[in-house]
mmCIF file of C-alpha atoms in Angstrom:
data_model
loop_
_atom_site.group_PDB
_atom_site.id
_atom_site.type_symbol
_atom_site.label_atom_id
_atom_site.label_comp_id
_atom_site.label_asym_id
_atom_site.label_seq_id
_atom_site.Cartn_x
_atom_site.Cartn_y
_atom_site.Cartn_z
ATOM 1 C CA UNK A 23 -32.539 -12.569 40.354
ATOM 2 C CA UNK A 24 -30.186 -14.692 38.340
ATOM 3 C CA UNK A 25 -31.418 -18.445 37.671
ATOM 4 C CA UNK A 26 -30.839 -21.556 35.446
ATOM 5 C CA UNK A 27 -34.131 -21.164 33.895
ATOM 6 C CA UNK A 28 -33.276 -20.364 30.290
ATOM 7 C CA UNK A 29 -36.786 -19.411 28.924
ATOM 8 C CA UNK A 30 -37.124 -17.079 32.031
ATOM 9 C CA UNK A 31 -33.957 -15.421 31.650
ATOM 10 C CA UNK A 32 -34.548 -15.278 28.090
ATOM 11 C CA UNK A 33 -37.634 -13.761 28.387
ATOM 12 C CA UNK A 34 -36.418 -11.379 30.931
ATOM 13 C CA UNK A 35 -33.090 -10.171 28.472
ATOM 14 C CA UNK A 36 -35.363 -9.455 25.705
ATOM 15 C CA UNK A 37 -38.031 -7.368 28.108
ATOM 16 C CA UNK A 38 -34.344 -5.479 29.138
ATOM 17 C CA UNK A 39 -33.361 -5.064 25.376
ATOM 18 C CA UNK A 40 -36.809 -3.442 24.569
ATOM 19 C CA UNK A 41 -36.505 -1.066 27.639
ATOM 20 C CA UNK A 42 -33.102 -0.180 26.514
ATOM 21 C CA UNK A 43 -33.460 0.382 23.046
ATOM 22 C CA UNK A 44 -33.726 4.193 22.538
ATOM 23 C CA UNK A 45 -30.817 4.477 25.348
ATOM 24 C CA UNK A 46 -28.653 1.981 23.286
ATOM 25 C CA UNK A 47 -29.066 3.573 19.945
ATOM 26 C CA UNK A 48 -28.078 7.199 22.039
ATOM 27 C CA UNK A 49 -25.220 5.457 23.193
ATOM 28 C CA UNK A 50 -24.257 3.748 19.916
ATOM 29 C CA UNK A 51 -24.176 7.416 17.776
ATOM 30 C CA UNK A 52 -22.440 9.122 20.809
ATOM 31 C CA UNK A 53 -19.644 6.282 21.358
ATOM 32 C CA UNK A 54 -19.299 6.229 17.510
ATOM 33 C CA UNK A 55 -18.964 9.790 17.278
ATOM 34 C CA UNK A 56 -16.361 9.735 20.041
ATOM 35 C CA UNK A 57 -14.369 7.028 18.500
ATOM 36 C CA UNK A 58 -14.119 8.608 14.765
ATOM 37 C CA UNK A 59 -13.221 12.011 16.639
ATOM 38 C CA UNK A 60 -9.974 10.812 18.704
ATOM 39 C CA UNK A 61 -8.753 8.183 15.396
ATOM 40 C CA UNK A 62 -9.494 10.996 13.004
ATOM 41 C CA UNK A 63 -7.854 14.254 15.239
ATOM 42 C CA UNK A 64 -4.817 11.889 16.221
ATOM 43 C CA UNK A 65 -3.066 11.989 12.731
ATOM 44 C CA UNK A 66 -0.758 9.634 10.872
ATOM 45 C CA UNK A 67 -3.527 6.895 10.686
ATOM 46 C CA UNK A 68 -5.513 7.079 7.470
ATOM 47 C CA UNK A 69 -8.965 5.611 8.281
ATOM 48 C CA UNK A 70 -11.264 4.220 5.919
ATOM 49 C CA UNK A 71 -14.465 4.370 8.118
ATOM 50 C CA UNK A 72 -15.973 4.637 11.634
ATOM 51 C CA UNK A 73 -19.517 3.224 11.629
ATOM 52 C CA UNK A 74 -21.434 1.564 14.929
ATOM 53 C CA UNK A 75 -24.502 -0.483 15.434
ATOM 54 C CA UNK A 76 -26.650 -1.985 18.409
ATOM 55 C CA UNK A 77 -26.411 -5.951 18.359
ATOM 56 C CA UNK A 78 -29.521 -7.702 17.321
ATOM 57 C CA UNK A 79 -31.275 -9.079 20.095
ATOM 58 C CA UNK A 80 -31.798 -12.655 18.523
ATOM 59 C CA UNK A 81 -27.654 -12.326 17.926
ATOM 60 C CA UNK A 82 -27.139 -11.470 21.477
ATOM 61 C CA UNK A 83 -29.274 -14.995 22.270
ATOM 62 C CA UNK A 84 -27.414 -17.040 20.118
ATOM 63 C CA UNK A 85 -24.252 -15.979 20.821
ATOM 64 C CA UNK A 86 -25.029 -16.450 24.853
ATOM 65 C CA UNK A 87 -26.082 -19.958 23.921
ATOM 66 C CA UNK A 88 -22.952 -20.870 22.073
ATOM 67 C CA UNK A 89 -20.804 -19.447 24.182
ATOM 68 C CA UNK A 90 -21.811 -19.046 27.911
ATOM 69 C CA UNK A 91 -24.751 -21.343 28.697
ATOM 70 C CA UNK A 92 -23.392 -24.550 28.321
ATOM 71 C CA UNK A 93 -20.692 -24.088 30.757
ATOM 72 C CA UNK A 94 -23.156 -21.917 33.092
ATOM 73 C CA UNK A 95 -25.215 -24.822 33.360
ATOM 74 C CA UNK A 96 -22.630 -27.701 33.787
ATOM 75 C CA UNK A 97 -21.265 -25.847 36.448
ATOM 76 C CA UNK A 98 -24.850 -25.269 38.102
ATOM 77 C CA UNK A 99 -24.126 -21.632 37.855
ATOM 78 C CA UNK A 100 -27.166 -18.925 37.937
ATOM 79 C CA UNK A 101 -26.981 -16.229 35.281
ATOM 80 C CA UNK A 102 -28.326 -13.170 33.675
ATOM 81 C CA UNK A 103 -27.830 -12.405 30.074
ATOM 82 C CA UNK A 104 -27.321 -9.325 30.105
ATOM 83 C CA UNK A 105 -23.933 -10.091 32.013
ATOM 84 C CA UNK A 106 -22.452 -11.734 29.211
ATOM 85 C CA UNK A 107 -23.275 -9.485 26.550
ATOM 86 C CA UNK A 108 -20.377 -7.025 26.684
ATOM 87 C CA UNK A 109 -21.030 -6.083 22.810
ATOM 88 C CA UNK A 110 -24.664 -4.803 22.745
ATOM 89 C CA UNK A 111 -23.042 -1.642 21.178
ATOM 90 C CA UNK A 112 -20.505 -1.866 18.953
ATOM 91 C CA UNK A 113 -17.907 0.474 17.024
ATOM 92 C CA UNK A 114 -16.095 -0.585 13.888
ATOM 93 C CA UNK A 115 -13.060 1.444 12.697
ATOM 94 C CA UNK A 116 -11.380 0.179 9.289
ATOM 95 C CA UNK A 117 -8.118 1.631 8.726
ATOM 96 C CA UNK A 118 -5.809 0.683 5.527
ATOM 97 C CA UNK A 119 -3.139 -1.404 6.581
ATOM 98 C CA UNK A 120 -2.316 -3.663 9.186
ATOM 99 C CA UNK A 121 0.651 -2.257 10.976
ATOM 100 C CA UNK A 122 -2.218 0.883 11.665
ATOM 101 C CA UNK A 123 -4.311 -1.747 13.832
ATOM 102 C CA UNK A 124 -2.131 -1.525 17.017
ATOM 103 C CA UNK A 125 -1.872 2.392 16.427
ATOM 104 C CA UNK A 126 -5.250 2.971 16.532
ATOM 105 C CA UNK A 127 -5.480 0.605 19.653
ATOM 106 C CA UNK A 128 -2.751 3.052 20.993
ATOM 107 C CA UNK A 129 -5.087 6.005 20.401
ATOM 108 C CA UNK A 130 -8.258 4.825 22.283
ATOM 109 C CA UNK A 131 -6.450 3.333 25.386
ATOM 110 C CA UNK A 132 -5.871 7.152 26.028
ATOM 111 C CA UNK A 133 -9.050 7.929 25.607
ATOM 112 C CA UNK A 134 -11.135 4.862 27.140
ATOM 113 C CA UNK A 135 -10.852 2.922 30.163
ATOM 114 C CA UNK A 136 -9.721 -0.787 28.736
ATOM 115 C CA UNK A 137 -12.056 -3.628 29.666
ATOM 116 C CA UNK A 138 -10.362 -6.429 27.748
ATOM 117 C CA UNK A 139 -8.799 -7.072 24.431
ATOM 118 C CA UNK A 140 -8.982 -9.764 21.977
ATOM 119 C CA UNK A 141 -6.084 -9.916 19.372
ATOM 120 C CA UNK A 142 -7.230 -11.923 16.932
ATOM 121 C CA UNK A 143 -4.447 -10.757 14.531
ATOM 122 C CA UNK A 144 -1.634 -12.339 16.803
ATOM 123 C CA UNK A 145 -4.420 -15.587 17.469
ATOM 124 C CA UNK A 146 -4.448 -16.536 13.825
ATOM 125 C CA UNK A 147 -0.660 -15.876 13.021
ATOM 126 C CA UNK A 148 0.057 -17.680 16.017
ATOM 127 C CA UNK A 149 -0.993 -21.131 14.208
ATOM 128 C CA UNK A 150 1.195 -22.345 11.097
ATOM 129 C CA UNK A 151 -2.154 -23.819 9.457
ATOM 130 C CA UNK A 152 -4.706 -21.431 10.615
ATOM 131 C CA UNK A 153 -6.628 -18.759 8.051
ATOM 132 C CA UNK A 154 -9.471 -16.776 8.922
ATOM 133 C CA UNK A 155 -10.246 -13.478 10.169
ATOM 134 C CA UNK A 156 -8.258 -11.130 11.909
ATOM 135 C CA UNK A 157 -8.738 -8.203 13.302
ATOM 136 C CA UNK A 158 -8.446 -6.326 17.247
ATOM 137 C CA UNK A 159 -11.312 -6.318 19.623
ATOM 138 C CA UNK A 160 -11.368 -4.202 22.532
ATOM 139 C CA UNK A 161 -13.851 -4.194 25.048
ATOM 140 C CA UNK A 162 -14.349 -0.306 26.352
ATOM 141 C CA UNK A 163 -16.202 1.760 28.716
ATOM 142 C CA UNK A 164 -15.975 5.803 29.016
ATOM 143 C CA UNK A 165 -13.067 6.884 31.529
ATOM 144 C CA UNK A 166 -13.835 8.407 34.997
ATOM 145 C CA UNK A 167 -13.294 12.026 33.535
ATOM 146 C CA UNK A 168 -16.194 10.993 30.623
ATOM 147 C CA UNK A 169 -18.379 9.349 32.778
ATOM 148 C CA UNK A 170 -18.699 12.233 35.202
ATOM 149 C CA UNK A 171 -19.954 14.585 32.250
ATOM 150 C CA UNK A 172 -23.611 15.355 32.549
ATOM 151 C CA UNK A 173 -24.033 14.868 28.915
ATOM 152 C CA UNK A 174 -23.322 10.853 29.200
ATOM 153 C CA UNK A 175 -25.451 10.446 32.079
ATOM 154 C CA UNK A 176 -27.650 8.389 30.268
ATOM 155 C CA UNK A 177 -24.845 5.331 28.812
ATOM 156 C CA UNK A 178 -22.199 6.545 30.999
ATOM 157 C CA UNK A 179 -22.499 2.740 32.887
ATOM 158 C CA UNK A 180 -22.634 0.852 29.628
ATOM 159 C CA UNK A 181 -19.402 -0.892 27.878
ATOM 160 C CA UNK A 182 -19.349 -1.185 24.229
ATOM 161 C CA UNK A 183 -16.599 -3.167 21.859
ATOM 162 C CA UNK A 184 -14.643 -1.692 19.386
ATOM 163 C CA UNK A 185 -13.335 -3.384 16.352
ATOM 164 C CA UNK A 186 -10.665 -2.116 14.371
ATOM 165 C CA UNK A 187 -10.074 -4.003 10.775
ATOM 166 C CA UNK A 188 -8.221 -3.206 7.867
ATOM 167 C CA UNK A 189 -10.391 -2.705 4.434
ATOM 168 C CA UNK A 190 -9.002 -6.218 3.467
ATOM 169 C CA UNK A 191 -10.095 -7.785 7.142
ATOM 170 C CA UNK A 192 -13.170 -6.358 7.236
ATOM 171 C CA UNK A 193 -14.217 -7.634 3.110
ATOM 172 C CA UNK A 194 -13.397 -10.665 4.286
ATOM 173 C CA UNK A 195 -15.328 -10.903 7.645
ATOM 174 C CA UNK A 196 -18.593 -9.580 5.287
ATOM 175 C CA UNK A 197 -17.669 -12.730 2.876
ATOM 176 C CA UNK A 198 -16.900 -14.907 5.567
ATOM 177 C CA UNK A 199 -20.478 -14.611 7.370
ATOM 178 C CA UNK A 200 -21.994 -15.109 4.430
ATOM 179 C CA UNK A 201 -20.815 -19.181 3.587
ATOM 180 C CA UNK A 202 -23.492 -21.399 4.937
ATOM 181 C CA UNK A 203 -22.833 -24.548 6.657
ATOM 182 C CA UNK A 204 -19.216 -24.073 6.945
ATOM 183 C CA UNK A 205 -18.936 -26.500 9.935
ATOM 184 C CA UNK A 206 -20.724 -29.195 7.844
ATOM 185 C CA UNK A 207 -19.406 -28.734 4.096
ATOM 186 C CA UNK A 208 -16.899 -31.128 2.579
ATOM 187 C CA UNK A 209 -13.107 -31.216 3.447
ATOM 188 C CA UNK A 210 -12.563 -29.730 -0.370
ATOM 189 C CA UNK A 211 -14.849 -26.784 -0.243
ATOM 190 C CA UNK A 212 -12.973 -26.220 3.675
ATOM 191 C CA UNK A 213 -9.850 -26.213 1.994
ATOM 192 C CA UNK A 214 -10.847 -23.732 -0.846
ATOM 193 C CA UNK A 215 -12.099 -21.636 1.606
ATOM 194 C CA UNK A 216 -8.364 -21.622 3.475
ATOM 195 C CA UNK A 217 -6.791 -20.828 0.142
ATOM 196 C CA UNK A 218 -9.561 -17.749 -0.053
ATOM 197 C CA UNK A 219 -8.306 -16.547 3.490
ATOM 198 C CA UNK A 220 -4.703 -17.183 2.505
ATOM 199 C CA UNK A 221 -5.381 -14.961 -0.397
ATOM 200 C CA UNK A 222 -6.823 -12.271 1.481
ATOM 201 C CA UNK A 223 -4.329 -12.373 4.106
ATOM 202 C CA UNK A 224 -1.637 -11.889 1.409
ATOM 203 C CA UNK A 225 -3.675 -9.147 0.080
ATOM 204 C CA UNK A 226 -3.577 -7.063 3.304
ATOM 205 C CA UNK A 227 0.691 -7.694 3.601
ATOM 206 C CA UNK A 228 1.229 -6.745 0.086
ATOM 207 C CA UNK A 229 -0.817 -3.600 0.196
ATOM 208 C CA UNK A 230 1.647 -2.503 3.022
ATOM 209 C CA UNK A 231 4.675 -3.519 1.426
ATOM 210 C CA UNK A 232 3.584 -1.648 -2.220
ATOM 211 C CA UNK A 233 2.922 1.284 0.477
ATOM 212 C CA UNK A 234 6.519 0.720 2.269
ATOM 213 C CA UNK A 235 8.137 0.351 -1.317
ATOM 214 C CA UNK A 236 6.373 3.869 -2.397
ATOM 215 C CA UNK A 237 7.150 5.717 0.143
ATOM 216 C CA UNK A 238 11.181 4.285 0.135
ATOM 217 C CA UNK A 239 10.856 4.868 -3.792
ATOM 218 C CA UNK A 240 10.023 8.735 -2.814
ATOM 219 C CA UNK A 241 12.785 9.340 -0.825
ATOM 220 C CA UNK A 242 15.461 7.670 -3.225
ATOM 221 C CA UNK A 243 14.260 9.939 -6.240
ATOM 222 C CA UNK A 244 16.813 12.279 -7.131
ATOM 223 C CA UNK A 245 17.383 15.631 -5.771
ATOM 224 C CA UNK A 246 16.887 17.786 -9.164
ATOM 225 C CA UNK A 247 16.601 21.118 -7.538
ATOM 226 C CA UNK A 248 20.258 20.836 -6.454
ATOM 227 C CA UNK A 249 22.867 22.878 -9.090
ATOM 228 C CA UNK A 250 24.933 20.322 -10.786
ATOM 229 C CA UNK A 251 28.555 20.812 -9.938
ATOM 230 C CA UNK A 252 30.613 21.368 -13.223
ATOM 231 C CA UNK A 253 32.134 18.471 -14.880
ATOM 232 C CA UNK A 254 36.212 18.703 -14.713
ATOM 233 C CA UNK A 255 36.964 16.299 -17.359
ATOM 234 C CA UNK A 256 34.639 18.996 -20.091
ATOM 235 C CA UNK A 257 35.959 22.376 -18.061
ATOM 236 C CA UNK A 258 38.130 23.124 -21.301
ATOM 237 C CA UNK A 259 35.912 21.781 -23.702
ATOM 238 C CA UNK A 260 32.233 23.469 -23.770
ATOM 239 C CA UNK A 261 31.144 21.098 -26.832
ATOM 240 C CA UNK A 262 32.023 17.921 -24.662
ATOM 241 C CA UNK A 263 29.134 15.870 -23.367
ATOM 242 C CA UNK A 264 28.911 16.486 -19.802
ATOM 243 C CA UNK A 265 27.923 13.994 -17.261
ATOM 244 C CA UNK A 266 26.093 16.757 -15.180
ATOM 245 C CA UNK A 267 24.346 17.887 -19.000
ATOM 246 C CA UNK A 268 23.465 13.820 -19.771
ATOM 247 C CA UNK A 269 19.954 13.120 -20.811
ATOM 248 C CA UNK A 270 17.970 12.411 -17.247
ATOM 249 C CA UNK A 271 15.366 9.824 -16.820
ATOM 250 C CA UNK A 272 11.934 10.788 -17.607
ATOM 251 C CA UNK A 273 9.607 12.847 -15.456
ATOM 252 C CA UNK A 274 7.361 10.442 -12.882
ATOM 253 C CA UNK A 275 5.410 11.106 -10.039
ATOM 254 C CA UNK A 276 8.558 10.294 -8.012
ATOM 255 C CA UNK A 277 10.753 13.007 -9.227
ATOM 256 C CA UNK A 278 7.879 15.377 -10.116
ATOM 257 C CA UNK A 279 7.083 15.166 -6.262
ATOM 258 C CA UNK A 280 10.929 16.389 -5.622
ATOM 259 C CA UNK A 281 10.735 18.807 -7.538
ATOM 260 C CA UNK A 282 7.619 20.169 -6.720
ATOM 261 C CA UNK A 283 7.795 20.093 -3.448
ATOM 262 C CA UNK A 284 10.850 21.987 -3.357
ATOM 263 C CA UNK A 285 9.108 24.851 -5.221
ATOM 264 C CA UNK A 286 5.837 24.740 -2.933
ATOM 265 C CA UNK A 287 7.161 23.229 0.286
ATOM 266 C CA UNK A 288 3.555 24.104 2.134
ATOM 267 C CA UNK A 289 1.583 22.124 -0.232
ATOM 268 C CA UNK A 290 0.427 18.730 0.185
ATOM 269 C CA UNK A 291 0.565 17.077 -3.183
ATOM 270 C CA UNK A 292 -2.107 14.224 -3.455
ATOM 271 C CA UNK A 293 -0.903 11.133 -4.949
ATOM 272 C CA UNK A 294 -3.791 10.542 -7.296
ATOM 273 C CA UNK A 295 -3.847 13.881 -8.812
ATOM 274 C CA UNK A 296 -0.172 13.766 -9.149
ATOM 275 C CA UNK A 297 -0.149 10.307 -11.305
ATOM 276 C CA UNK A 298 -2.709 12.198 -13.620
ATOM 277 C CA UNK A 299 -0.887 15.419 -13.824
ATOM 278 C CA UNK A 300 2.268 13.977 -14.735
ATOM 279 C CA UNK A 301 0.454 11.580 -17.517
ATOM 280 C CA UNK A 302 -0.936 15.311 -18.857
ATOM 281 C CA UNK A 303 2.861 16.844 -18.669
ATOM 282 C CA UNK A 304 4.314 13.724 -20.696
ATOM 283 C CA UNK A 305 1.138 13.957 -23.446
ATOM 284 C CA UNK A 306 1.797 17.305 -24.160
ATOM 285 C CA UNK A 307 5.537 17.334 -24.288
ATOM 286 C CA UNK A 308 6.244 13.656 -25.518
ATOM 287 C CA UNK A 309 8.965 12.977 -23.377
ATOM 288 C CA UNK A 310 9.687 15.450 -20.718
ATOM 289 C CA UNK A 311 12.352 14.676 -18.492
ATOM 290 C CA UNK A 312 12.933 15.266 -14.815
ATOM 291 C CA UNK A 313 16.111 17.966 -15.406
ATOM 292 C CA UNK A 314 13.603 19.751 -18.236
ATOM 293 C CA UNK A 315 10.981 19.855 -15.879
ATOM 294 C CA UNK A 316 13.580 21.115 -13.160
ATOM 295 C CA UNK A 317 14.929 23.423 -15.340
ATOM 296 C CA UNK A 318 12.096 25.250 -17.254
ATOM 297 C CA UNK A 319 10.165 25.671 -13.323
ATOM 298 C CA UNK A 320 13.250 27.477 -12.183
ATOM 299 C CA UNK A 321 13.027 29.538 -15.417
ATOM 300 C CA UNK A 322 9.675 30.669 -15.224
ATOM 301 C CA UNK A 323 8.203 30.279 -11.846
ATOM 302 C CA UNK A 324 9.596 34.180 -10.556
ATOM 303 C CA UNK A 325 7.562 35.737 -13.307
ATOM 304 C CA UNK A 326 4.460 33.224 -12.771
ATOM 305 C CA UNK A 327 4.302 33.930 -9.483
ATOM 306 C CA UNK A 328 4.407 37.746 -10.195
ATOM 307 C CA UNK A 329 1.513 36.952 -11.996
ATOM 308 C CA UNK A 330 0.055 35.220 -9.647
ATOM 309 C CA UNK A 331 0.158 38.276 -6.735
ATOM 310 C CA UNK A 332 -1.446 40.297 -10.197
ATOM 311 C CA UNK A 333 -4.423 37.820 -10.711
ATOM 312 C CA UNK A 334 -5.201 37.090 -6.767
ATOM 313 C CA UNK A 335 -5.605 40.879 -6.664
ATOM 314 C CA UNK A 336 -7.746 41.234 -9.411
ATOM 315 C CA UNK A 337 -10.064 37.992 -8.163
ATOM 316 C CA UNK A 338 -10.128 37.648 -4.598
ATOM 317 C CA UNK A 339 -12.278 34.854 -4.784
ATOM 318 C CA UNK A 340 -10.441 32.625 -7.697
ATOM 319 C CA UNK A 341 -8.097 29.720 -6.531
ATOM 320 C CA UNK A 342 -4.534 29.916 -8.500
ATOM 321 C CA UNK A 343 -3.098 26.902 -6.830
ATOM 322 C CA UNK A 344 0.398 25.159 -6.974
ATOM 323 C CA UNK A 345 -0.785 23.270 -10.420
ATOM 324 C CA UNK A 346 -2.040 26.291 -11.392
ATOM 325 C CA UNK A 347 1.426 27.810 -11.359
ATOM 326 C CA UNK A 348 2.775 24.685 -12.937
ATOM 327 C CA UNK A 349 0.458 24.959 -15.717
ATOM 328 C CA UNK A 350 1.282 28.581 -16.388
ATOM 329 C CA UNK A 351 5.205 27.851 -16.144
ATOM 330 C CA UNK A 352 4.824 24.956 -18.826
ATOM 331 C CA UNK A 353 2.881 27.396 -21.154
ATOM 332 C CA UNK A 354 5.336 30.301 -20.424
ATOM 333 C CA UNK A 355 8.530 27.697 -21.144
ATOM 334 C CA UNK A 356 6.926 26.619 -24.756
ATOM 335 C CA UNK A 357 3.507 28.217 -25.632
ATOM 336 C CA UNK A 358 2.897 25.903 -28.671
ATOM 337 C CA UNK A 359 3.787 22.591 -26.632
ATOM 338 C CA UNK A 360 2.199 23.238 -23.675
ATOM 339 C CA UNK A 361 -1.217 25.433 -25.065
ATOM 340 C CA UNK A 362 -3.387 22.638 -23.697
ATOM 341 C CA UNK A 363 -2.239 23.483 -20.251
ATOM 342 C CA UNK A 364 -4.076 26.318 -20.257
ATOM 343 C CA UNK A 365 -7.928 27.226 -20.723
ATOM 344 C CA UNK A 366 -8.914 29.767 -23.546
ATOM 345 C CA UNK A 367 -9.977 32.460 -20.610
ATOM 346 C CA UNK A 368 -6.725 31.557 -18.607
ATOM 347 C CA UNK A 369 -4.275 31.353 -21.729
ATOM 348 C CA UNK A 370 -5.813 35.192 -22.892
ATOM 349 C CA UNK A 371 -5.543 36.897 -19.376
ATOM 350 C CA UNK A 372 -2.011 35.410 -18.965
ATOM 351 C CA UNK A 373 -1.020 37.074 -22.453
ATOM 352 C CA UNK A 374 -2.769 40.076 -21.729
ATOM 353 C CA UNK A 375 -0.655 40.447 -18.558
ATOM 354 C CA UNK A 376 2.671 39.421 -20.325
ATOM 355 C CA UNK A 377 2.257 42.092 -22.956
ATOM 356 C CA UNK A 378 1.643 44.713 -20.629
ATOM 357 C CA UNK A 379 5.205 43.588 -18.691
ATOM 358 C CA UNK A 380 6.932 43.623 -22.475
ATOM 359 C CA UNK A 381 5.323 47.567 -22.998
ATOM 360 C CA UNK A 382 7.867 50.005 -22.409
ATOM 361 C CA UNK A 383 7.104 52.244 -19.423
ATOM 362 C CA UNK A 384 5.759 56.061 -20.407
ATOM 363 C CA UNK A 385 8.351 58.582 -19.600
#
């Protein structure tokens, strides 16, 4: 029975918590796995991590005392503490960028029943002088279809809180909770905390804008794979410099991707690997241009793909991915400059095959 006796209700809550401890841990593991499955399988959102926790019993009581007890007792309203702790089980999804918070919320709304939503991003951004923790919190429970499944019977009645944060927001939250006596520290220290919070907010915004600018740069990269049109001004004078033959800009990650994805349409080039690979090409070639790279690929890729087929027939377990193809194309285009592109064993195997292709067929 609800009462106004806090000591009694606290004792009841501790007994309830102890009794439900195993079920709460089971529910936490299940909810975390379900959320991880729906957000990762949906695609279109990069997830840094998904984790869950069961709220500590003392933390639950402190939350009740801070948020609910004063008003309940002032209004003479009897209470039971478990009714006010909706985040006994919590799941956290950490994504990369701010604009992915709402995308994740839309995904989980399609798989769980929503009890309540707390948008801390809007709350902070709607005030001119306020900085602090930003994130999206949703109180959820299993939808009707999931609640009726036998495997969920032990925790089908339990709600859980889902926190959706960016990596920056998650870092700020962890650090912010380590600052002691925030309400009592001098004004100058409070100001410094606000400055730090503003820097974290700026970092979130900058990472998103860098991502967008990088994507835009890739779209704007010139398409070197198209055959250049002849320059009318040099049609009658082959020795004259042509605009189509003018020196192109140096090969970089963006122009490399533009060219590489033309030759390997079904392969996803990872950005981190592309940067390093282009650095290697430039170190070997001392100034590879995008036009030169495109030309040598056009000239050599047919031969290398025939070798790839031969190699895979002889070595069914070996990998010959697009990076390997490109390395062989580079080597074939200039065996001296691009000797480091292939290991000794790969180079010897390739050379042996090339020699076989050059030998005249016996009649």
